[in-house]
Amino acid sequence: MKIAVIGPGALGSLFAAGINRTADQDLWLLDHDAQRAARLDNKLLLNENGQELVCPVRITADARNIGPVDLVLLCVKSADVADALVRARPLLNVNTLLIPFQNGIRHLDVLHDLPFHVAIGVTAQGATLLSPGHVRHGGSGLTRIGFLEPQSGPTLKRLNNAAHLLNVCGFKTEISPDILSHIWAKLLINVGINALTAILNCPNGDLLKEPARTRMVEAVLEGAAVAKALGIELPTDPVAMTQQVCRDTAANISSMLQDVRRGKTTEIEAINGALAAEARKLNVPVPVNEELIRQIKKLA
Ligand code: PAF
């Protein structure tokens, strides 16, 4: 299979290093930054279980060097999806399956009516970018991939092939017939954890202590009310799930706190912002989320 991973961030580097290390595939990593792509010098460093592994991966900033591929794993931030799709055009044709992996739900808006196949990915893989090209694999959570609309025949086969590849490479992956409910389940976890950890400047586990815990629970319950109004059935109790993620990732610095610390644009619009936008359309009050948005905008 010919595969391109787009975005040398934490998740993109983890997927590229893991696929290249395990599977005999035609793999490329596409960066938008030509200077960084050159500096990476066709290799990634994977820190796994305390060991450093050098993984040779072909890295380029020009999608024309790659040409059409069978599978694209799109691992850029939500706000960069539209631009990444334009740059990725040479990779994409009617046979390509694209799987975007983003936090939040904003990216779903730009994934309609595209002339290639699009599934959606939701992953609980833990990855931290230690420096450009150097990624730490923090924990192996489940990855789910699925189509928003039911598919069959060769289109479904492409998804099966992608799941098989990821499983062979050690990224436990399931095909989900109801990916939207998993997208929302992950959204509510991010709604509860990301903004609050960034505002309080604390690791995820600190949200289990009062008064942060109450605020986290309120933010998640507002999100659950929006999901209910949209008719989305969540796969698990979102409050219990969010608290479990806080326990499982107690020492983690959330991606939003990392962005705030680095002075980078946060994903507040893709997470709490997108939730508040849905809530407005449905007349569901989300005052806790609106306050979180205001506070993050003051920080960034
Ligand atoms: O965005 C993040 O940081 C992660 O999705 C999560 C699950 C909140 C863990 O830090």
Short mmCIF file of C-alpha atoms and ligand atoms in Angstrom, two decimals:
data_model
loop_
_atom_site.label_atom_id
_atom_site.label_comp_id
_atom_site.label_asym_id
_atom_site.label_seq_id
_atom_site.Cartn_x
_atom_site.Cartn_y
_atom_site.Cartn_z
CA MET A 1 0.00 0.00 0.00
CA LYS A 2 1.22 3.53 -0.74
CA ILE A 3 0.65 5.74 2.29
CA ALA A 4 1.17 9.41 3.11
CA VAL A 5 1.03 10.82 6.61
CA ILE A 6 0.41 14.57 6.56
CA GLY A 7 1.81 16.63 9.42
CA PRO A 8 4.97 15.91 11.42
CA GLY A 9 3.32 16.79 14.76
CA ALA A 10 3.05 14.33 17.64
CA LEU A 11 0.43 12.00 16.13
CA GLY A 12 1.71 12.24 12.54
CA SER A 13 5.26 11.45 13.63
CA LEU A 14 4.03 8.56 15.78
CA PHE A 15 2.02 7.02 12.92
CA ALA A 16 4.81 7.53 10.37
CA ALA A 17 7.50 6.10 12.64
CA GLY A 18 5.32 3.15 13.71
CA ILE A 19 4.17 2.24 10.19
CA ASN A 20 7.65 2.52 8.79
CA ARG A 21 9.19 0.47 11.59
CA THR A 22 6.75 -2.43 11.34
CA ALA A 23 5.29 -2.72 7.86
CA ASP A 24 6.95 -3.11 4.52
CA GLN A 25 5.01 -0.26 2.89
CA ASP A 26 5.61 2.64 0.54
CA LEU A 27 5.39 5.40 3.16
CA TRP A 28 5.90 9.17 3.00
CA LEU A 29 5.58 12.00 5.50
CA LEU A 30 4.41 15.35 4.09
CA ASP A 31 5.33 18.55 5.94
CA HIS A 32 4.16 22.02 4.87
CA ASP A 33 7.46 23.54 5.99
CA ALA A 34 10.22 22.87 3.42
CA GLN A 35 13.05 23.93 5.74
CA ARG A 36 11.87 21.67 8.55
CA ALA A 37 11.34 18.79 6.10
CA ALA A 38 14.97 19.19 4.97
CA ARG A 39 16.24 19.42 8.56
CA LEU A 40 14.42 16.21 9.50
CA ASP A 41 16.70 14.54 6.95
CA ASN A 42 14.40 11.57 6.19
CA LYS A 43 14.31 10.21 9.71
CA LEU A 44 12.22 10.32 12.86
CA LEU A 45 13.26 9.46 16.39
CA LEU A 46 10.72 7.40 18.31
CA ASN A 47 10.92 7.21 22.09
CA GLU A 48 9.10 4.10 23.19
CA ASN A 49 9.30 2.41 26.60
CA GLY A 50 12.39 4.47 27.39
CA GLN A 51 14.21 3.38 24.20
CA GLU A 52 15.15 5.69 21.32
CA LEU A 53 14.58 4.19 17.86
CA VAL A 54 15.75 5.85 14.66
CA CYS A 55 13.09 5.37 11.95
CA PRO A 56 14.04 6.22 8.37
CA VAL A 57 11.01 7.85 6.68
CA ARG A 58 10.89 9.74 3.39
CA ILE A 59 9.94 13.32 4.30
CA THR A 60 9.09 16.03 1.77
CA ALA A 61 7.26 19.36 1.63
CA ASP A 62 6.21 18.86 -1.99
CA ALA A 63 3.30 16.47 -2.51
CA ARG A 64 4.28 16.17 -6.20
CA ASN A 65 7.33 14.16 -5.05
CA ILE A 66 4.90 11.59 -3.66
CA GLY A 67 2.09 11.43 -6.24
CA PRO A 68 -1.24 9.60 -5.75
CA VAL A 69 -1.45 7.30 -2.73
CA ASP A 70 -3.90 4.66 -1.45
CA LEU A 71 -4.16 6.01 2.08
CA VAL A 72 -3.67 9.44 3.66
CA LEU A 73 -3.57 9.88 7.44
CA LEU A 74 -4.22 13.59 7.92
CA CYS A 75 -2.66 14.61 11.24
CA VAL A 76 -2.65 18.42 11.19
CA LYS A 77 -4.49 20.67 13.64
CA SER A 78 -8.16 21.28 13.01
CA ALA A 79 -7.67 24.87 11.76
CA ASP A 80 -5.11 23.66 9.18
CA VAL A 81 -7.22 20.93 7.54
CA ALA A 82 -8.53 23.06 4.63
CA ASP A 83 -5.03 24.34 3.68
CA ALA A 84 -3.53 20.87 4.08
CA LEU A 85 -6.10 19.44 1.65
CA VAL A 86 -5.13 22.02 -0.97
CA ARG A 87 -1.41 21.22 -0.60
CA ALA A 88 -2.18 17.48 -0.63
CA ARG A 89 -4.01 17.52 -3.99
CA PRO A 90 -1.26 15.56 -5.85
CA LEU A 91 -1.77 12.70 -3.35
CA LEU A 92 -5.51 12.39 -3.79
CA ASN A 93 -7.50 10.67 -6.51
CA VAL A 94 -10.68 8.58 -6.77
CA ASN A 95 -8.88 5.57 -5.27
CA THR A 96 -7.51 7.38 -2.22
CA LEU A 97 -8.92 6.95 1.26
CA LEU A 98 -8.29 9.98 3.49
CA ILE A 99 -8.59 9.61 7.26
CA PRO A 100 -8.40 12.87 9.21
CA PHE A 101 -7.49 12.72 12.93
CA GLN A 102 -8.32 16.00 14.64
CA ASN A 103 -9.60 17.15 18.01
CA GLY A 104 -13.05 18.73 17.98
CA ILE A 105 -15.68 18.79 15.23
CA ARG A 106 -14.83 21.90 13.13
CA HIS A 107 -12.91 19.90 10.53
CA LEU A 108 -16.07 17.93 9.66
CA ASP A 109 -17.37 21.08 7.90
CA VAL A 110 -14.65 20.96 5.21
CA LEU A 111 -14.86 17.23 4.48
CA HIS A 112 -17.98 17.21 2.30
CA ASP A 113 -18.23 16.48 -1.45
CA LEU A 114 -14.56 15.69 -1.98
CA PRO A 115 -13.48 13.68 -5.05
CA PHE A 116 -11.86 10.93 -2.95
CA HIS A 117 -13.02 8.68 -0.08
CA VAL A 118 -13.12 10.19 3.42
CA ALA A 119 -13.46 8.28 6.68
CA ILE A 120 -12.98 9.88 10.10
CA GLY A 121 -10.45 8.83 12.72
CA VAL A 122 -10.64 9.16 16.50
CA THR A 123 -7.65 8.00 18.48
CA ALA A 124 -6.64 7.68 22.10
CA GLN A 125 -2.98 7.13 21.22
CA GLY A 126 -0.78 9.21 23.51
CA ALA A 127 2.01 11.06 21.71
CA THR A 128 4.16 14.03 22.68
CA LEU A 129 6.45 15.83 20.29
CA LEU A 130 9.71 16.31 22.23
CA SER A 131 11.29 18.35 19.41
CA PRO A 132 10.79 18.38 15.60
CA GLY A 133 11.09 14.78 14.41
CA HIS A 134 11.37 13.38 17.96
CA VAL A 135 8.19 11.83 19.35
CA ARG A 136 7.45 10.01 22.58
CA HIS A 137 4.79 7.28 22.50
CA GLY A 138 3.04 7.89 25.81
CA GLY A 139 0.38 5.19 25.75
CA SER A 140 -1.46 2.90 23.38
CA GLY A 141 -5.13 3.87 23.34
CA LEU A 142 -7.69 2.51 20.88
CA THR A 143 -8.08 4.07 17.42
CA ARG A 144 -11.48 4.03 15.72
CA ILE A 145 -12.07 4.74 12.06
CA GLY A 146 -15.35 4.87 10.21
CA PHE A 147 -17.43 6.52 7.51
CA LEU A 148 -20.03 9.14 8.39
CA GLU A 149 -22.34 7.54 5.78
CA PRO A 150 -22.60 3.74 5.39
CA GLN A 151 -20.36 2.38 2.60
CA SER A 152 -19.91 -0.99 0.96
CA GLY A 153 -17.85 -2.78 -1.69
CA PRO A 154 -14.41 -1.42 -2.62
CA THR A 155 -14.86 1.70 -0.46
CA LEU A 156 -15.37 -0.41 2.65
CA LYS A 157 -12.45 -2.62 1.61
CA ARG A 158 -10.19 0.46 1.65
CA LEU A 159 -11.22 1.09 5.27
CA ASN A 160 -10.59 -2.57 6.16
CA ASN A 161 -7.13 -2.33 4.60
CA ALA A 162 -6.37 0.81 6.61
CA ALA A 163 -7.51 -0.84 9.85
CA HIS A 164 -5.44 -3.94 9.06
CA LEU A 165 -2.35 -1.82 8.41
CA LEU A 166 -2.72 0.14 11.66
CA ASN A 167 -3.31 -3.06 13.66
CA VAL A 168 -0.28 -4.77 12.10
CA CYS A 169 1.77 -1.72 13.07
CA GLY A 170 0.70 -2.00 16.71
CA PHE A 171 -1.94 0.77 16.68
CA LYS A 172 -4.99 -1.15 17.93
CA THR A 173 -7.75 -0.06 15.53
CA GLU A 174 -11.46 -0.85 15.22
CA ILE A 175 -13.84 0.01 12.43
CA SER A 176 -16.78 1.90 13.87
CA PRO A 177 -20.19 1.87 12.17
CA ASP A 178 -21.12 4.85 14.37
CA ILE A 179 -18.05 7.05 14.22
CA LEU A 180 -20.04 10.26 14.90
CA SER A 181 -20.90 9.12 18.43
CA HIS A 182 -17.19 8.44 19.06
CA ILE A 183 -16.23 11.83 17.61
CA TRP A 184 -18.64 13.42 20.09
CA ALA A 185 -17.45 11.25 22.97
CA LYS A 186 -13.88 12.44 22.32
CA LEU A 187 -15.13 16.02 21.82
CA LEU A 188 -16.71 16.01 25.28
CA ILE A 189 -13.48 14.73 26.85
CA ASN A 190 -11.61 17.61 25.21
CA VAL A 191 -14.41 20.04 26.21
CA GLY A 192 -13.92 19.00 29.85
CA ILE A 193 -10.14 18.83 29.96
CA ASN A 194 -8.37 21.05 27.44
CA ALA A 195 -9.53 24.61 28.16
CA LEU A 196 -9.66 24.13 31.92
CA THR A 197 -6.11 22.71 32.16
CA ALA A 198 -4.90 25.63 30.02
CA ILE A 199 -6.66 28.20 32.23
CA LEU A 200 -5.50 26.59 35.49
CA ASN A 201 -2.04 25.79 34.06
CA CYS A 202 -2.19 22.27 35.46
CA PRO A 203 -1.78 18.64 34.36
CA ASN A 204 -4.92 16.68 33.51
CA GLY A 205 -5.04 14.83 36.85
CA ASP A 206 -5.46 18.08 38.81
CA LEU A 207 -8.96 18.47 37.34
CA LEU A 208 -10.13 15.67 39.64
CA LYS A 209 -9.71 18.01 42.64
CA GLU A 210 -12.36 20.56 43.61
CA PRO A 211 -13.25 23.23 42.55
CA ALA A 212 -11.89 22.30 39.09
CA ARG A 213 -13.79 18.99 39.05
CA THR A 214 -17.21 20.67 39.35
CA ARG A 215 -16.41 23.05 36.49
CA MET A 216 -15.17 20.18 34.32
CA VAL A 217 -18.34 18.17 35.02
CA GLU A 218 -20.54 21.21 34.19
CA ALA A 219 -18.73 21.79 30.88
CA VAL A 220 -19.11 18.12 29.90
CA LEU A 221 -22.80 18.00 30.91
CA GLU A 222 -23.49 21.07 28.74
CA GLY A 223 -21.83 19.22 25.86
CA ALA A 224 -23.90 16.10 26.54
CA ALA A 225 -27.07 18.24 26.38
CA VAL A 226 -26.03 19.53 22.94
CA ALA A 227 -25.29 15.98 21.73
CA LYS A 228 -28.72 14.89 22.98
CA ALA A 229 -30.43 17.78 21.19
CA LEU A 230 -28.64 16.70 17.99
CA GLY A 231 -29.86 13.13 18.46
CA ILE A 232 -26.33 11.79 18.97
CA GLU A 233 -26.22 8.80 21.31
CA LEU A 234 -22.97 8.83 23.26
CA PRO A 235 -21.32 5.40 23.63
CA THR A 236 -20.52 5.87 27.36
CA ASP A 237 -21.30 8.20 30.27
CA PRO A 238 -19.29 11.30 29.22
CA VAL A 239 -18.57 12.50 32.77
CA ALA A 240 -17.26 9.10 33.91
CA MET A 241 -15.23 8.86 30.69
CA THR A 242 -13.68 12.31 31.11
CA GLN A 243 -12.75 11.58 34.72
CA GLN A 244 -11.23 8.26 33.61
CA VAL A 245 -9.10 10.07 31.00
CA CYS A 246 -7.98 12.51 33.73
CA ARG A 247 -6.86 9.52 35.81
CA ASP A 248 -5.24 7.71 32.86
CA THR A 249 -3.38 10.83 31.70
CA ALA A 250 -2.93 12.42 35.14
CA ALA A 251 0.59 13.69 34.46
CA ASN A 252 -0.13 14.79 30.85
CA ILE A 253 -0.03 18.40 29.83
CA SER A 254 -3.06 18.75 27.55
CA SER A 255 -2.53 19.83 23.95
CA MET A 256 -4.23 23.18 24.68
CA LEU A 257 -1.99 23.93 27.64
CA GLN A 258 1.02 22.99 25.47
CA ASP A 259 -0.22 25.43 22.80
CA VAL A 260 -0.72 28.23 25.36
CA ARG A 261 2.75 27.65 26.82
CA ARG A 262 4.31 27.77 23.32
CA GLY A 263 2.31 30.87 22.34
CA LYS A 264 0.59 28.90 19.55
CA THR A 265 -3.02 29.20 18.34
CA THR A 266 -5.20 26.93 20.48
CA GLU A 267 -7.96 24.59 19.30
CA ILE A 268 -10.58 26.39 21.42
CA GLU A 269 -12.64 27.17 18.28
CA ALA A 270 -12.65 23.52 17.14
CA ILE A 271 -13.59 22.23 20.60
CA ASN A 272 -15.62 24.49 22.95
CA GLY A 273 -16.22 27.05 20.16
CA ALA A 274 -17.74 24.47 17.81
CA LEU A 275 -19.85 23.10 20.66
CA ALA A 276 -21.14 26.60 21.52
CA ALA A 277 -21.97 27.20 17.84
CA GLU A 278 -24.09 24.02 17.72
CA ALA A 279 -25.70 24.99 21.05
CA ARG A 280 -26.71 28.42 19.69
CA LYS A 281 -28.42 26.80 16.68
CA LEU A 282 -30.37 24.50 19.03
CA ASN A 283 -31.05 27.05 21.80
CA VAL A 284 -29.21 24.93 24.36
CA PRO A 285 -27.54 27.10 27.04
CA VAL A 286 -23.78 26.47 27.49
CA PRO A 287 -22.64 29.26 29.85
CA VAL A 288 -19.72 27.32 31.35
CA ASN A 289 -18.29 26.63 27.89
CA GLU A 290 -18.80 30.25 26.84
CA GLU A 291 -16.85 31.39 29.90
CA LEU A 292 -14.06 28.88 29.11
CA ILE A 293 -13.86 30.29 25.56
CA ARG A 294 -13.64 33.88 26.89
CA GLN A 295 -10.89 32.95 29.35
CA ILE A 296 -8.81 31.08 26.73
CA LYS A 297 -9.12 33.99 24.28
CA LYS A 298 -7.72 36.30 26.98
CA LEU A 299 -4.72 33.96 27.46
CA ALA A 300 -3.86 33.41 23.80
O1 PAF B 1 -5.83 17.09 23.56
C1 PAF B 1 -5.34 16.40 24.47
O2 PAF B 1 -4.44 16.79 25.22
C2 PAF B 1 -5.85 14.95 24.60
O3 PAF B 1 -6.85 14.77 23.66
C3 PAF B 1 -6.33 14.56 25.99
C4 PAF B 1 -7.14 13.27 25.88
C5 PAF B 1 -7.17 15.63 26.64
C6 PAF B 1 -5.19 14.18 26.89
O4 PAF B 1 -4.34 15.23 27.24
#
